[in-house]
């Protein structure tokens, strides 16, 4: 058995937490990540038959039954993950139709997975139905996207169009746009279900006055989606109060999409 702290996927997740903290997106215990693992890649580092604890998840998901996830811990600080991965992270296998998480590694101080596990796992289930290669769900509190939800219309088409206009890359990086949830209490099955519903049509879901959810095949892709949208939101906040001389108009956005071979969301360009 190899040392799990050398597993490439664990090393990358730890680095991602550190990087996100460095961006200022994960103050205190803000933010959480779940990474789906294959049994085969996990078995090189962890005894799959040694269950440390059985923890109720509080919801059902037949789709995810038997799947493995590396998940950040509840109440844990992203800034600390690099110094003690075993206390701040855990590896779970879902059983009993998703109602039980079998802990195989981590949460070494008696902790458990993030309180946002419902939003993560319901989103995994939806995204796996769209893309069987989806592996990552990521949540954080990026400053400018968060600020934008106070001053910009929350209409998804309008919000998306503004982000697309702020940087040439945006319509190429997230051609399906961003979906937006109105403010809701976090940590509940209700916000989990609402987030998963929004994940049916986009990999980015903004939580108004809270933060953002992102889905992707890899940690890089998922991080990059947030990074790009956040950059666009920053540009918007720098110029929103100034007289605009020009912007990326719909012809330009259409040309970018055509050049890079992506399809902008139906009805989002005039
Ligand atoms: Zn949050």
XYZ file of C-alpha atoms and ligand atoms in Angstrom:
271
model
C 0.000 0.000 0.000
C 1.370 3.416 -0.996
C 1.409 6.427 1.330
C -1.897 8.177 0.684
C -0.295 11.584 1.252
C 1.644 10.981 -1.977
C -1.444 10.150 -4.074
C -1.466 12.630 -7.008
C -5.182 13.372 -6.612
C -4.770 14.086 -2.884
C -1.702 16.260 -3.473
C -3.588 18.217 -6.148
C -6.629 18.718 -3.936
C -4.463 19.980 -1.065
C -2.708 22.404 -3.428
C -6.082 23.553 -4.758
C -7.324 24.360 -1.245
C -4.155 26.356 -0.564
C -4.474 28.171 -3.885
C -8.120 29.038 -3.318
C -7.320 30.349 0.162
C -4.581 32.453 -1.399
C -7.124 34.016 -3.747
C -9.174 35.093 -0.729
C -12.129 32.953 -1.754
C -12.220 30.767 1.394
C -12.143 32.847 4.535
C -12.375 30.985 7.842
C -14.171 27.679 7.114
C -15.680 28.987 3.867
C -15.631 26.745 0.817
C -15.697 23.012 0.183
C -14.583 20.562 -2.497
C -15.611 17.020 -3.392
C -13.608 14.880 -5.818
C -14.992 11.584 -7.124
C -12.401 8.794 -7.056
C -12.240 5.461 -8.873
C -12.081 2.381 -6.649
C -9.013 1.196 -8.566
C -6.985 4.390 -8.084
C -8.020 4.566 -4.439
C -7.163 0.904 -3.728
C -3.468 1.657 -4.348
C -3.474 3.894 -1.269
C -6.303 2.780 0.997
C -7.815 -0.502 2.253
C -11.331 -0.386 0.829
C -12.532 -3.062 3.252
C -11.524 -1.147 6.411
C -14.444 1.115 7.318
C -13.472 3.528 10.121
C -16.936 4.980 10.789
C -20.408 5.022 9.270
C -21.905 8.536 9.015
C -25.494 9.311 7.899
C -25.681 11.724 4.947
C -29.259 12.885 5.537
C -30.496 12.211 1.993
C -30.812 9.504 -0.640
C -29.076 9.196 -4.008
C -29.341 5.835 -5.743
C -27.157 7.176 -8.575
C -24.167 7.628 -6.289
C -24.501 4.369 -4.351
C -21.083 2.667 -4.158
C -19.145 5.715 -5.333
C -16.063 7.138 -3.593
C -15.428 10.806 -2.815
C -12.600 12.820 -1.276
C -14.383 15.629 0.603
C -13.262 18.606 2.687
C -14.360 18.512 6.333
C -17.018 20.552 8.059
C -15.758 23.546 10.021
C -12.274 23.121 8.541
C -10.184 26.003 7.214
C -8.759 25.759 3.683
C -5.621 27.515 4.927
C -4.904 24.565 7.228
C -5.494 21.682 4.801
C -1.860 21.590 3.643
C -0.574 21.195 7.221
C -2.863 18.326 8.235
C -4.691 16.705 5.301
C -5.866 13.744 7.424
C -7.769 15.986 9.864
C -9.177 18.360 7.244
C -10.157 15.864 4.510
C -11.911 12.507 4.371
C -12.588 9.724 1.892
C -16.085 8.270 1.927
C -17.925 5.473 0.109
C -21.681 5.922 -0.217
C -23.918 2.964 0.665
C -27.562 2.310 1.590
C -28.768 4.249 -1.457
C -26.530 7.186 -0.567
C -27.913 7.486 2.974
C -24.705 6.308 4.656
C -21.129 7.454 4.143
C -18.519 4.858 5.066
C -15.376 6.674 6.169
C -12.247 5.006 4.760
C -9.645 7.665 5.581
C -9.400 11.105 7.195
C -11.482 13.307 9.534
C -8.877 12.057 11.994
C -9.981 14.351 14.829
C -13.499 12.865 14.858
C -14.935 15.326 12.335
C -17.027 14.687 9.265
C -17.689 15.940 5.734
C -18.797 19.477 4.844
C -22.305 20.544 5.827
C -22.795 21.284 2.120
C -22.532 17.579 1.235
C -26.171 17.499 -0.039
C -25.461 20.282 -2.562
C -22.236 18.529 -3.614
C -23.624 15.031 -4.030
C -26.903 16.049 -5.643
C -24.848 18.136 -8.082
C -22.500 15.187 -8.753
C -25.531 13.008 -9.542
C -26.922 15.557 -12.010
C -23.605 16.296 -13.705
C -22.785 12.584 -14.052
C -26.034 12.243 -15.995
C -24.791 14.922 -18.417
C -21.082 14.063 -18.413
C -19.958 10.649 -17.083
C -16.444 12.109 -16.744
C -17.489 14.741 -14.209
C -15.442 14.376 -11.027
C -15.398 17.644 -9.136
C -17.846 19.927 -7.359
C -16.300 23.053 -5.823
C -17.798 25.832 -3.707
C -16.223 29.075 -2.530
C -16.874 32.780 -1.878
C -15.088 34.781 -4.625
C -15.117 38.469 -3.666
C -16.189 40.085 -6.919
C -18.855 37.565 -7.928
C -20.264 37.870 -4.428
C -20.253 41.674 -4.631
C -21.840 41.555 -8.072
C -24.901 39.737 -6.669
C -25.691 42.900 -4.661
C -25.641 45.368 -7.538
C -26.485 43.395 -10.690
C -29.809 41.998 -11.862
C -29.897 38.294 -10.879
C -31.622 37.312 -14.124
C -29.413 34.502 -15.475
C -29.326 35.743 -19.046
C -28.466 39.292 -17.982
C -25.858 38.110 -15.435
C -24.245 35.812 -18.003
C -24.182 38.445 -20.738
C -22.452 40.933 -18.441
C -19.752 38.382 -17.556
C -19.273 37.409 -21.212
C -18.779 41.069 -22.114
C -16.044 41.610 -19.525
C -13.368 39.405 -21.063
C -12.899 37.705 -24.445
C -12.277 34.295 -22.833
C -15.587 34.078 -20.975
C -17.962 32.952 -23.726
C -15.416 30.309 -24.732
C -14.764 29.074 -21.167
C -18.424 28.940 -20.079
C -20.555 29.069 -23.257
C -23.531 27.655 -21.362
C -23.426 30.733 -19.103
C -23.892 30.895 -15.362
C -27.077 30.026 -13.514
C -28.106 32.004 -10.460
C -29.932 30.935 -7.288
C -31.671 33.599 -5.234
C -30.496 33.779 -1.615
C -31.401 30.667 0.384
C -30.307 29.229 3.739
C -27.170 27.160 3.106
C -26.353 23.639 4.332
C -29.872 22.300 3.663
C -31.269 19.647 1.342
C -33.440 22.402 -0.195
C -30.479 24.438 -1.440
C -28.844 21.169 -2.500
C -31.827 20.258 -4.653
C -32.070 23.784 -6.085
C -28.337 23.810 -6.910
C -28.532 20.406 -8.577
C -31.507 21.577 -10.658
C -29.447 24.568 -11.840
C -26.520 22.222 -12.612
C -28.639 20.598 -15.331
C -27.927 23.501 -17.673
C -24.635 25.024 -16.479
C -21.418 24.084 -14.657
C -21.441 27.397 -12.746
C -24.188 28.229 -10.251
C -23.983 31.534 -8.397
C -25.498 31.619 -4.914
C -26.693 35.200 -4.453
C -25.114 36.970 -1.454
C -23.063 33.829 -0.743
C -20.717 32.517 -3.432
C -20.534 30.065 -6.300
C -20.674 26.350 -7.186
C -18.694 24.882 -10.038
C -18.557 21.433 -11.655
C -15.922 19.871 -13.885
C -13.895 16.863 -14.987
C -10.776 17.940 -13.111
C -9.767 20.249 -10.298
C -8.079 22.506 -12.869
C -11.172 22.774 -15.044
C -13.472 23.427 -12.089
C -11.110 25.988 -10.548
C -10.589 27.624 -13.941
C -14.314 28.149 -14.440
C -14.573 30.047 -11.157
C -11.326 31.913 -11.821
C -12.562 33.139 -15.209
C -16.017 34.192 -13.991
C -14.464 35.895 -10.960
C -12.034 37.822 -13.169
C -14.945 39.011 -15.304
C -16.874 40.083 -12.197
C -13.826 42.036 -11.018
C -13.603 43.887 -14.327
C -17.335 44.612 -14.168
C -17.049 46.139 -10.701
C -14.130 48.287 -11.862
C -16.127 49.787 -14.744
C -19.816 49.472 -13.787
C -19.963 53.045 -12.435
C -17.988 54.582 -15.348
C -19.357 55.720 -18.737
C -18.757 52.853 -21.227
C -17.235 53.802 -24.589
C -17.457 50.254 -25.971
C -17.991 46.622 -24.982
C -17.911 43.149 -26.522
C -21.122 43.251 -28.540
C -23.134 40.222 -29.615
C -21.421 40.018 -33.004
C -18.046 39.817 -31.243
C -19.276 37.193 -28.769
C -20.736 35.157 -31.634
C -17.438 35.399 -33.536
C -15.477 34.178 -30.484
C -17.826 31.222 -30.022
C -17.619 30.311 -33.708
C -13.838 30.598 -33.801
C -13.383 28.315 -30.790
C -16.095 25.888 -31.868
C -18.399 26.325 -28.894
C -22.102 27.101 -28.855
C -23.285 30.036 -26.776
C -26.411 29.202 -24.797
C -29.571 29.364 -26.905
C -31.266 32.741 -26.734
C -28.442 34.449 -24.837
C -27.108 36.382 -27.850
C -29.348 38.790 -29.779
Zn -20.311 28.904 1.391
